[in-house]
PDB file of C-alpha atoms and ligand atoms in Angstrom:
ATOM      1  CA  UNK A   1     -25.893 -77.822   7.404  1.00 48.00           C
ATOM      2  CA  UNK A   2     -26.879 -78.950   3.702  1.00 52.00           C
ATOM      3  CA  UNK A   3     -26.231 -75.636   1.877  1.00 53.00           C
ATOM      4  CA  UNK A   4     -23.054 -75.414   3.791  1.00 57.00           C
ATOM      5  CA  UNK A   5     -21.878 -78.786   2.182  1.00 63.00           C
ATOM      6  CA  UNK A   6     -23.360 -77.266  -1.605  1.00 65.00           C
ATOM      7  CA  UNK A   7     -21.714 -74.782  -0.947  1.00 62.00           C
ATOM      8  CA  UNK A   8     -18.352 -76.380   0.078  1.00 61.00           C
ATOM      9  CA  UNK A   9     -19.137 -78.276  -3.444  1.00 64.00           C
ATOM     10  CA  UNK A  10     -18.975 -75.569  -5.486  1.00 62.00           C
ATOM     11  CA  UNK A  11     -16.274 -73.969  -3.708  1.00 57.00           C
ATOM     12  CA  UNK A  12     -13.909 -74.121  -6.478  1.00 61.00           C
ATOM     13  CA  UNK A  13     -16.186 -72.848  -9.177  1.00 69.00           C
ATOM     14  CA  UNK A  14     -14.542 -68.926  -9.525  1.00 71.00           C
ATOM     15  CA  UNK A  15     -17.582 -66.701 -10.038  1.00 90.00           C
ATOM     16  CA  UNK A  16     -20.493 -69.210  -8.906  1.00 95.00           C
ATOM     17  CA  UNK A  17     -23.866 -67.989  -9.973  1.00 97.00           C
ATOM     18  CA  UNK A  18     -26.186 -69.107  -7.448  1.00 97.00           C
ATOM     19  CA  UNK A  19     -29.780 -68.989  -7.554  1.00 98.00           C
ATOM     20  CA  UNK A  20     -32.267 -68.503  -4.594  1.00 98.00           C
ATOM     21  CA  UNK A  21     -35.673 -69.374  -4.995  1.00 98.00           C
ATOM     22  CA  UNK A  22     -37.700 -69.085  -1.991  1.00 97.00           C
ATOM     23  CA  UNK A  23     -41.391 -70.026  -1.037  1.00 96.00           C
ATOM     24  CA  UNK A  24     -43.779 -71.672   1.376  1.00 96.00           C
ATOM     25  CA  UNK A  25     -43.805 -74.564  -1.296  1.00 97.00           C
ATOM     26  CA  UNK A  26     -47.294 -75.578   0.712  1.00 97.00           C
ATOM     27  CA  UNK A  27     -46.770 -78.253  -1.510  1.00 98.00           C
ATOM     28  CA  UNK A  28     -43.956 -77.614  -4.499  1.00 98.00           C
ATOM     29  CA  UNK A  29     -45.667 -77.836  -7.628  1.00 98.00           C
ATOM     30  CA  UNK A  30     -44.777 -78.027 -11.459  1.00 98.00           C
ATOM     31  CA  UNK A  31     -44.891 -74.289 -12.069  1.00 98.00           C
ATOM     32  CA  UNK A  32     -42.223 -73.271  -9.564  1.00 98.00           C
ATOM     33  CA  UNK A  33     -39.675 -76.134 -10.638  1.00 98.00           C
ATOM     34  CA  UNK A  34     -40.295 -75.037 -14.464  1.00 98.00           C
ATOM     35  CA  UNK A  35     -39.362 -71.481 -13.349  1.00 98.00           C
ATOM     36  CA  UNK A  36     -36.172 -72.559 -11.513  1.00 98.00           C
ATOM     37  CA  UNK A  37     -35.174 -74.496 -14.628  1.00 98.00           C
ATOM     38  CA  UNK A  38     -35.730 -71.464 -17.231  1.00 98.00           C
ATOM     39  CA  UNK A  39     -33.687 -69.477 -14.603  1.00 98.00           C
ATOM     40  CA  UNK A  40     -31.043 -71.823 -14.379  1.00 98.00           C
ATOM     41  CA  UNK A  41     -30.882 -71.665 -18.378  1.00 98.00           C
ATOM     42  CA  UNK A  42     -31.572 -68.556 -19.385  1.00 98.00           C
ATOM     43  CA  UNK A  43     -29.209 -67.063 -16.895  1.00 98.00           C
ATOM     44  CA  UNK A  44     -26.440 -69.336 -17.315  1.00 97.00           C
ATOM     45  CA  UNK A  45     -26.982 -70.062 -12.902  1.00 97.00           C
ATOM     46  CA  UNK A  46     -24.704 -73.065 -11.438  1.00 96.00           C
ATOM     47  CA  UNK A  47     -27.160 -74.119  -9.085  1.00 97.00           C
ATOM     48  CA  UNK A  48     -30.764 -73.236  -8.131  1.00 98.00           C
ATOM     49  CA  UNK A  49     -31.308 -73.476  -4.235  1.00 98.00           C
ATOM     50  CA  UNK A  50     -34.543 -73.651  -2.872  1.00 98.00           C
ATOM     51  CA  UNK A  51     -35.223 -72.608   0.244  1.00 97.00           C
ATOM     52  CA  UNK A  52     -38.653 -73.499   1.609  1.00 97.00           C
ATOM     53  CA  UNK A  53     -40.156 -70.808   4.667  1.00 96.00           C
ATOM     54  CA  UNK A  54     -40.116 -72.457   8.345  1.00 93.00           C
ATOM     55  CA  UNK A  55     -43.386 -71.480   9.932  1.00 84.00           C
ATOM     56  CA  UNK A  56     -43.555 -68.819  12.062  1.00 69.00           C
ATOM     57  CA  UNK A  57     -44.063 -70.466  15.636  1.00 63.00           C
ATOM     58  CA  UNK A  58     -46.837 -68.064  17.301  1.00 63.00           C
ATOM     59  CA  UNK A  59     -49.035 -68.181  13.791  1.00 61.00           C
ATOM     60  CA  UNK A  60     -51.181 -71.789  13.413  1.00 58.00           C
ATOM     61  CA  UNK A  61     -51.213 -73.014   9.729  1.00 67.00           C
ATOM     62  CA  UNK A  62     -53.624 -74.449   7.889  1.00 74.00           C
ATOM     63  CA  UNK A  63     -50.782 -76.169   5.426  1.00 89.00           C
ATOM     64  CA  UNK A  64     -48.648 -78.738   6.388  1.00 95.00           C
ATOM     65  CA  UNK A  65     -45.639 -78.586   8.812  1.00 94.00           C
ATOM     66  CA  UNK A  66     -42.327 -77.545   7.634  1.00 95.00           C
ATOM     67  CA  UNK A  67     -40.290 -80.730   7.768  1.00 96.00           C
ATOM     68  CA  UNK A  68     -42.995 -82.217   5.070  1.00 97.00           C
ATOM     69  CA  UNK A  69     -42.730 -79.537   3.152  1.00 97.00           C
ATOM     70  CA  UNK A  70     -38.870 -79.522   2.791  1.00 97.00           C
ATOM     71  CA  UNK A  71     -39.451 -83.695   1.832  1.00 98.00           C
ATOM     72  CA  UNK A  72     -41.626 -82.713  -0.772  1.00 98.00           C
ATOM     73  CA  UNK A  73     -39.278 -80.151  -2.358  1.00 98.00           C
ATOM     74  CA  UNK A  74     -36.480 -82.930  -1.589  1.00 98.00           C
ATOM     75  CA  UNK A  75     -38.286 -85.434  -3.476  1.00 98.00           C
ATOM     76  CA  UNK A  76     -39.361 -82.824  -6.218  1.00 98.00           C
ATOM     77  CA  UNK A  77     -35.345 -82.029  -6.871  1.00 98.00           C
ATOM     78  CA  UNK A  78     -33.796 -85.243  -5.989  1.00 97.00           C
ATOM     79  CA  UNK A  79     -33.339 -85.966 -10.021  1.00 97.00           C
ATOM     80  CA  UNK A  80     -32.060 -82.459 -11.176  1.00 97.00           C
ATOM     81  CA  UNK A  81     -28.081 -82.248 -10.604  1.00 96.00           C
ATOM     82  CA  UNK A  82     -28.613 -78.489 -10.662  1.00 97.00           C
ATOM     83  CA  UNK A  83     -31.087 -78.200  -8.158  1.00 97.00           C
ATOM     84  CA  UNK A  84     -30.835 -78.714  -4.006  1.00 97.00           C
ATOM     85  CA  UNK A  85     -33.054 -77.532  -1.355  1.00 97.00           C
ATOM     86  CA  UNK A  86     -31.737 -75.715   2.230  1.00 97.00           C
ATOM     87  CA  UNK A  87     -32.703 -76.689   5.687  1.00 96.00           C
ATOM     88  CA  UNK A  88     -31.347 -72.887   6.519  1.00 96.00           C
ATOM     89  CA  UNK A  89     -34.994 -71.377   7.102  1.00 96.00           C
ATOM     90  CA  UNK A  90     -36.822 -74.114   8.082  1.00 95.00           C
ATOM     91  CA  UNK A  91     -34.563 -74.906  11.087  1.00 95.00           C
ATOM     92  CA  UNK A  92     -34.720 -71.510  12.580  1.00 92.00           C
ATOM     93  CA  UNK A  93     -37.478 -71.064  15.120  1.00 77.00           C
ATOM     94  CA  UNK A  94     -38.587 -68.068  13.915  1.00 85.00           C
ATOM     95  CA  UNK A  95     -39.701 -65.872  10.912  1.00 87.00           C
ATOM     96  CA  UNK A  96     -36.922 -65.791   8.537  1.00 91.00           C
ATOM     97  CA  UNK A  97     -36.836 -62.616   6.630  1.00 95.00           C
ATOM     98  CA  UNK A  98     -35.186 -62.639   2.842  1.00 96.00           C
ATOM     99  CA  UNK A  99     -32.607 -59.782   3.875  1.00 96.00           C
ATOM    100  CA  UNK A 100     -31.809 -62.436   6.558  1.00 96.00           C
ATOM    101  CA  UNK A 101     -31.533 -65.654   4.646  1.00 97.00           C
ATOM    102  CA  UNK A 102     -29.317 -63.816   1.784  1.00 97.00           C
ATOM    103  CA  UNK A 103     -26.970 -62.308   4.163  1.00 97.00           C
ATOM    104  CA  UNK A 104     -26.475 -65.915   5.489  1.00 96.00           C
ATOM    105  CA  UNK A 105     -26.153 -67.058   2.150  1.00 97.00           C
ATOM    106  CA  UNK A 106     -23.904 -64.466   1.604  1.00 96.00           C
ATOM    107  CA  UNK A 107     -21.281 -65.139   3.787  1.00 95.00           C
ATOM    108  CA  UNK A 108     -20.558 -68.694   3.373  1.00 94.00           C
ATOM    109  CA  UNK A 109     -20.833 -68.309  -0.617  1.00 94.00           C
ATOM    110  CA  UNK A 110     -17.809 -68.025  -2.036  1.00 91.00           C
ATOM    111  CA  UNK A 111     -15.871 -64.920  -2.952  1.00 91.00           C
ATOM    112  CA  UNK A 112     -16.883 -63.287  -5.926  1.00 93.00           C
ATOM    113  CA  UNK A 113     -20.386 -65.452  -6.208  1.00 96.00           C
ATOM    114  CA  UNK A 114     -23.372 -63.557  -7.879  1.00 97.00           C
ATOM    115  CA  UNK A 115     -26.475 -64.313  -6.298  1.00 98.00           C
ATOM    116  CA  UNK A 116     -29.933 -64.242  -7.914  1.00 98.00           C
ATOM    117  CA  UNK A 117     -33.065 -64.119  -6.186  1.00 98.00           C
ATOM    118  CA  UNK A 118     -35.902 -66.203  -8.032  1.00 98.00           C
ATOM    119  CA  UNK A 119     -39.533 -64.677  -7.632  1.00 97.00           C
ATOM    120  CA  UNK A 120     -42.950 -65.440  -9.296  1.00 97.00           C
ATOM    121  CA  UNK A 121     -44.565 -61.942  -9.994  1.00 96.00           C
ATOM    122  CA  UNK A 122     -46.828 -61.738  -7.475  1.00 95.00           C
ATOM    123  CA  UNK A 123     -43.895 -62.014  -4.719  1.00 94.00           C
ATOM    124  CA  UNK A 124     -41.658 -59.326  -6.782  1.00 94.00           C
ATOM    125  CA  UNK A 125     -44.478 -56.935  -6.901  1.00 94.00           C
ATOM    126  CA  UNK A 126     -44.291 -57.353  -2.792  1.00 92.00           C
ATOM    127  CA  UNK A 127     -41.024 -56.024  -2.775  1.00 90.00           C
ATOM    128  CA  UNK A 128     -41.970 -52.400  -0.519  1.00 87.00           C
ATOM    129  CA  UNK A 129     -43.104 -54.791   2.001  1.00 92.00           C
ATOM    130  CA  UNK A 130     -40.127 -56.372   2.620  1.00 92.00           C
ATOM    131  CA  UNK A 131     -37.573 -56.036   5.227  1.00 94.00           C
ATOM    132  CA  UNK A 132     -34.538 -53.808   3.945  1.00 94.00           C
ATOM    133  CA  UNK A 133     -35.833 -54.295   0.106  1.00 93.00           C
ATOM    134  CA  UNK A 134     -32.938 -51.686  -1.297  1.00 92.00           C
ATOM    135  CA  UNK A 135     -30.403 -54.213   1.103  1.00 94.00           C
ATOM    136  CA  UNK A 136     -32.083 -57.047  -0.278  1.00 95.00           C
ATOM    137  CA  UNK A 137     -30.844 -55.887  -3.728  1.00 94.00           C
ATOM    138  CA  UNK A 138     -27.721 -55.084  -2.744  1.00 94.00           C
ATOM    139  CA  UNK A 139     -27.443 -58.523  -2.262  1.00 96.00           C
ATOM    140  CA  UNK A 140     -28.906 -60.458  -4.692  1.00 97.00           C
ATOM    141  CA  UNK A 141     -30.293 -59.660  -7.969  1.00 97.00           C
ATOM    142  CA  UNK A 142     -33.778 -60.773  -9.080  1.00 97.00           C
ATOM    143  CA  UNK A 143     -35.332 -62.482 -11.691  1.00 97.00           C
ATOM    144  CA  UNK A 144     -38.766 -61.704 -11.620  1.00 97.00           C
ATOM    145  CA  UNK A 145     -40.946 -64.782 -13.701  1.00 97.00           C
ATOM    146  CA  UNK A 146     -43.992 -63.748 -15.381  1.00 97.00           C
ATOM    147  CA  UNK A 147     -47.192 -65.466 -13.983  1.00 97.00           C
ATOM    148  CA  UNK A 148     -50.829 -65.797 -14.625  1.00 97.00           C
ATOM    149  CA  UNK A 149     -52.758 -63.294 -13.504  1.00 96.00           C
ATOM    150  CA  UNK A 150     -50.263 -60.935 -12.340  1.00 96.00           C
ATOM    151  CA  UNK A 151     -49.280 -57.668 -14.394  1.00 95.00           C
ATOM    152  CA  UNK A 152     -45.583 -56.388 -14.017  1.00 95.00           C
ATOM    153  CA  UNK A 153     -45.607 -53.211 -15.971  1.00 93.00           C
ATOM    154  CA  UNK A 154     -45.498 -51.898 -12.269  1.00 92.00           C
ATOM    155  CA  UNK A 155     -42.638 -53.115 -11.449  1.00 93.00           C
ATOM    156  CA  UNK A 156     -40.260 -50.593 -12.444  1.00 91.00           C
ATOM    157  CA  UNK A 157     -42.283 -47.799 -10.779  1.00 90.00           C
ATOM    158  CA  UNK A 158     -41.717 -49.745  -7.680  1.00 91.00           C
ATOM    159  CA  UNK A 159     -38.249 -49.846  -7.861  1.00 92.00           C
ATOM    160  CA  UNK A 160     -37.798 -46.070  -8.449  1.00 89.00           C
ATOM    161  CA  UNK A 161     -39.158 -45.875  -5.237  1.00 88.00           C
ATOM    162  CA  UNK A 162     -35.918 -47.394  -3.901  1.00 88.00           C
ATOM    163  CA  UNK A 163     -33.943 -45.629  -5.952  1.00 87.00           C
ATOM    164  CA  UNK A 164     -33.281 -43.180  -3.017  1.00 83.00           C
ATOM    165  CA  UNK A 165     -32.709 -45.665  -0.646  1.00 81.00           C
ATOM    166  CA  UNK A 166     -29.488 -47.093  -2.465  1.00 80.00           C
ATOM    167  CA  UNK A 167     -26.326 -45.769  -3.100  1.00 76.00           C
ATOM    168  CA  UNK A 168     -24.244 -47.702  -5.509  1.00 80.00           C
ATOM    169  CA  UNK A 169     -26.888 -49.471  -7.063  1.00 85.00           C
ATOM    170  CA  UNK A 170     -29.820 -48.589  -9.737  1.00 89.00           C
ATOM    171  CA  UNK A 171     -32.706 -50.956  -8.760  1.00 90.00           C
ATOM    172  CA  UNK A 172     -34.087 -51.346 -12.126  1.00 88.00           C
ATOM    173  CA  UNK A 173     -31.107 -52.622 -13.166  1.00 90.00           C
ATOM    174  CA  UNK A 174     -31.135 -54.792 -10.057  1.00 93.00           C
ATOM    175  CA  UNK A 175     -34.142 -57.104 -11.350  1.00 95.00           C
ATOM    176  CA  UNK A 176     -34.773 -58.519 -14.505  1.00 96.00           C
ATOM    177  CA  UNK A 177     -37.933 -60.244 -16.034  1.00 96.00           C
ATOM    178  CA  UNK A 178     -37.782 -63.867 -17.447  1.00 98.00           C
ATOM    179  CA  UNK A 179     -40.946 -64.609 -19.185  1.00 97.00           C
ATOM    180  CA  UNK A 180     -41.598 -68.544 -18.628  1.00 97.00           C
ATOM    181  CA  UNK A 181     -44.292 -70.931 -19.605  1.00 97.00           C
ATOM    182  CA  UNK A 182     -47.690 -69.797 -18.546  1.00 97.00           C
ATOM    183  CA  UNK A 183     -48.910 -71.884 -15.482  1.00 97.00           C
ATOM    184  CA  UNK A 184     -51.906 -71.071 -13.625  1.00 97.00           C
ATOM    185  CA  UNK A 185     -51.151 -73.223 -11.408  1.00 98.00           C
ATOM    186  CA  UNK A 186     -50.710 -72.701  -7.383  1.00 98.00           C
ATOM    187  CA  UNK A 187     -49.965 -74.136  -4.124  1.00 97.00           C
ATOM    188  CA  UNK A 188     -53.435 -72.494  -2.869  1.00 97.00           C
ATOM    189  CA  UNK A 189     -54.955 -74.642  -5.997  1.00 97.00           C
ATOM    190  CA  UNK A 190     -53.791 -77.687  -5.224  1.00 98.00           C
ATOM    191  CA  UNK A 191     -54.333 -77.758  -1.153  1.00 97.00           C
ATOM    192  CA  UNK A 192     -58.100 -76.959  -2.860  1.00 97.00           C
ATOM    193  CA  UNK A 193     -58.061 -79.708  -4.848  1.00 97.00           C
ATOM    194  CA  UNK A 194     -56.751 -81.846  -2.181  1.00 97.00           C
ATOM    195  CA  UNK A 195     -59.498 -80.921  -0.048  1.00 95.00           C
ATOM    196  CA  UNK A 196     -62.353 -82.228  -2.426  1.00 96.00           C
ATOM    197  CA  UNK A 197     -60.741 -85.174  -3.325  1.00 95.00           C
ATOM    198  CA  UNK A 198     -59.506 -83.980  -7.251  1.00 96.00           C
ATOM    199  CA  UNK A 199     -56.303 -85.326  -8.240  1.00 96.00           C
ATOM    200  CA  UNK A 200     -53.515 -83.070  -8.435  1.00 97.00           C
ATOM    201  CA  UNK A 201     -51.535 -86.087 -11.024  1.00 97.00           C
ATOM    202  CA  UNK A 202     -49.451 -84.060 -13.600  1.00 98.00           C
ATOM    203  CA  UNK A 203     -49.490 -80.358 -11.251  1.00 98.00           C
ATOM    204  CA  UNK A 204     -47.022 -81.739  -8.964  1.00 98.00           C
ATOM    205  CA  UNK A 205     -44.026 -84.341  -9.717  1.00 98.00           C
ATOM    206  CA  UNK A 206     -45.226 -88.272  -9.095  1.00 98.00           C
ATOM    207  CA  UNK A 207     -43.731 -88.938  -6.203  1.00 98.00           C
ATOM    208  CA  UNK A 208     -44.773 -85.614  -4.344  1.00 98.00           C
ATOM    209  CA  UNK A 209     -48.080 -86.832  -5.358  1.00 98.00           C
ATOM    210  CA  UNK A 210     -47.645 -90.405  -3.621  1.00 97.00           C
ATOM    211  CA  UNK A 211     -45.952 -88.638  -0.262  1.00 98.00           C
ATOM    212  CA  UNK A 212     -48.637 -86.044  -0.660  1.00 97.00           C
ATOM    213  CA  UNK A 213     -51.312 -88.968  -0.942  1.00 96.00           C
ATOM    214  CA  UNK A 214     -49.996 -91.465   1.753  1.00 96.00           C
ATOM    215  CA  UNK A 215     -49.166 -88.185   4.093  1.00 96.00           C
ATOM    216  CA  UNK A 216     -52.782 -87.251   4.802  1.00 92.00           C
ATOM    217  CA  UNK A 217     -52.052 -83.684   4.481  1.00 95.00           C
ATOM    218  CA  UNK A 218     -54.481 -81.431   2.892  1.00 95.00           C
ATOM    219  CA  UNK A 219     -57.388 -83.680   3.208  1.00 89.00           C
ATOM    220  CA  UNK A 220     -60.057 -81.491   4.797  1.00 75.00           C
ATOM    221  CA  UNK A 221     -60.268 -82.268   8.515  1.00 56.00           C
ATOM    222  CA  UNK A 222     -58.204 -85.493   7.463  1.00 47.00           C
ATOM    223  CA  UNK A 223     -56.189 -87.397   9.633  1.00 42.00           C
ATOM    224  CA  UNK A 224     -52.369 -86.503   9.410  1.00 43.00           C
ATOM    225  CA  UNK A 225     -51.426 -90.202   9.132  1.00 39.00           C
ATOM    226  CA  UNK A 226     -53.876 -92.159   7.235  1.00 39.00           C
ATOM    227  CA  UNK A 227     -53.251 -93.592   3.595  1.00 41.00           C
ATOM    228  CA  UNK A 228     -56.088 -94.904   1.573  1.00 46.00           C
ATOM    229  CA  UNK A 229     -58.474 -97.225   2.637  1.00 47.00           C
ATOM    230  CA  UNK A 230     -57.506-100.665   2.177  1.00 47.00           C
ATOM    231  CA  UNK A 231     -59.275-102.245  -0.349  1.00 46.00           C
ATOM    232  CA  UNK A 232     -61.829-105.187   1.217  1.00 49.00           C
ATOM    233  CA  UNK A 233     -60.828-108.455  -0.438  1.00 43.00           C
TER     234      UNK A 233
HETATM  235  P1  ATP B   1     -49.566 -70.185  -2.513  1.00 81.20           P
HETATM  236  O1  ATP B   1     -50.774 -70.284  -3.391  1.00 81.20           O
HETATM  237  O2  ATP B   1     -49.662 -71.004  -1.253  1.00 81.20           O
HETATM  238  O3  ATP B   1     -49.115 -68.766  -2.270  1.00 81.20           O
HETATM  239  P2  ATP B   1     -47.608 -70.481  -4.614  1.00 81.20           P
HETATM  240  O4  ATP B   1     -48.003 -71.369  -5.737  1.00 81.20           O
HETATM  241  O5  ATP B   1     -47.681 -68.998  -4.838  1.00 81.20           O
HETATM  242  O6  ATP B   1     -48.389 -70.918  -3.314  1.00 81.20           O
HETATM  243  P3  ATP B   1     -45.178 -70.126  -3.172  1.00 81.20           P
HETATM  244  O7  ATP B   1     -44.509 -71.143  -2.354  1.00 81.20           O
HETATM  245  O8  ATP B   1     -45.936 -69.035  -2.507  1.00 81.20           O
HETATM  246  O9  ATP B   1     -46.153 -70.905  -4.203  1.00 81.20           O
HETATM  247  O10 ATP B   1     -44.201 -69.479  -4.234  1.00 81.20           O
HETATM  248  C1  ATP B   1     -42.812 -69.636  -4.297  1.00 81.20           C
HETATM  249  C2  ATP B   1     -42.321 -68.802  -5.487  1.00 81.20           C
HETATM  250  O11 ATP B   1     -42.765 -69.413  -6.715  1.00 81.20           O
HETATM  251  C3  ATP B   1     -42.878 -67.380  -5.487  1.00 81.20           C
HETATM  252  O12 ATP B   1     -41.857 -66.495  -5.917  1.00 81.20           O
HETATM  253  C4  ATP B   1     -43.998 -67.445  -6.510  1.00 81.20           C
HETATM  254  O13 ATP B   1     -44.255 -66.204  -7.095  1.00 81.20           O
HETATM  255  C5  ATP B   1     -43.434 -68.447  -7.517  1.00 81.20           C
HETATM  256  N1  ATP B   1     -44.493 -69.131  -8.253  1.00 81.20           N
HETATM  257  C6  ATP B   1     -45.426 -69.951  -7.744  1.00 81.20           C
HETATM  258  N2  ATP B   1     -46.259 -70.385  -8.698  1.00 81.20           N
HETATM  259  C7  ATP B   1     -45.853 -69.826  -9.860  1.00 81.20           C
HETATM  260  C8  ATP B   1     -46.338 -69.871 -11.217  1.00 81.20           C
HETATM  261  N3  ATP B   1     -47.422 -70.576 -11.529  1.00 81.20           N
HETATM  262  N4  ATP B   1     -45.647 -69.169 -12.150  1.00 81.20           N
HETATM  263  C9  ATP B   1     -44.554 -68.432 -11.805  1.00 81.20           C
HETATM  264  N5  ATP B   1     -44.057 -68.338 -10.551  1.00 81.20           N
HETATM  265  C10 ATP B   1     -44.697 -69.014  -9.581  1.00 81.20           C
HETATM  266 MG1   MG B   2     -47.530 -67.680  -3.170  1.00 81.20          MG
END
């Protein structure tokens, strides 16, 4: 697999710092590779992996499949040494769960590797919902991005509530909150954009704009494989 061969890359780094950022990436955009970069710098990370959500297979989506979405955040990476993408979720046929990914992650890292789970606010504030959340912790860490529109002076009420739930661990110490550039941008956004026909040039990386455009995807009730029109001479 990919992140096994990162991973075998890095292998000789003593005490990697690995970052995790997860997401549908339904398609990547500019905000979520400007938060992987200030996490990557302000946290002194080795790599930032990014690993985009298979579909679940019972649930029909309105976005596009999984294997475009992991191009997109291929193409979106492909020029940032520090940044590579994982096929891990997207090739299981099923949900993958966070507790589930990082204990993969977990045990082909090497030994003594700190992990650090990437989250916009919204997804942080989430965290009761999760599977195993105090687990998840135990894990990774988390660096919880501020975001338009979302307000995380709840935060550390929600992570008393784990407090019981741990044993060697304080949550609050657990995640930590990077404040980045304020983007109001979104995934939801742009598939709106998309659907009326508004350019998305400048919210998402050039080329995810051309493989977006050529793709089809996200044009409302558009076919899956057309381009543009070809011009009439
Ligand atoms: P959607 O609208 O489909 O939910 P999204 O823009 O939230 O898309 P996701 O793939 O759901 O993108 O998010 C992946 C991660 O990136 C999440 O942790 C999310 O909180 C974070 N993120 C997305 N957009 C931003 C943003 N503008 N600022 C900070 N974090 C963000
Ligand atoms: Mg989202």
């Amino acid at each position: 697999m990919q992140q096994d061969g990162l991973i075998a890359r890095l292998c000789n780094r003593p005490g990697l710092r690995l970052g995790v950022m997860g997401g549908t990436f339904d398609p990547v955009h500019i905000a979520h590779l400007v938060t992987a970069q200030e996490a990557l710098v302000h946290f002194d990370l080795d790599q930032v992996l990014f690993m985009p959500a298979g579909d679940a297979p019972h649930k029909s989506r309105h976005g596009a499949p999984p294997e475009f979405r992991y191009l997109l955040v291929a193409t979106a990476t492909a020029s940032n040494p520090h940044f590579s993408v994982s096929r891990f979720e997207i090739d299981r046929n099923k949900v993958s769960y966070t507790v589930d990914t990082l204990e993969y992650l977990a045990g082909i890292v090497p030994q003594g590797t700190e992990m650090f789970f990437i989250t916009g606010a919204d997804a942080v504030l989430e965290i009761l919902t999760w599977k195993d959340p105090a687990r998840v912790l135990e894990l990774s860490a988390f660096i919880a991005a501020t975001r338009p529109g979302y307000d995380l002076s709840r935060l550390s009420e929600l992570l008393e509530e784990l407090r019981s739930k741990t044993v060697d661990l304080v949550p609050e110490a657990r995640v930590r909150i990077m404040e980045v550039p304020a983007l109001a941008i979104s995934s939801s956004m742009i598939r709106e954009r998309l659907a009326v026909g508004k350019t998305v040039r400048y919210l998402v990386p050039d080329p995810v704009a051309e493989l977006i455009d050529k793709s089809g995807y996200y044009k409302t009730g558009g076919s899956q494989t057309a381009g543009r029109k070809r011009c009439r001479p």
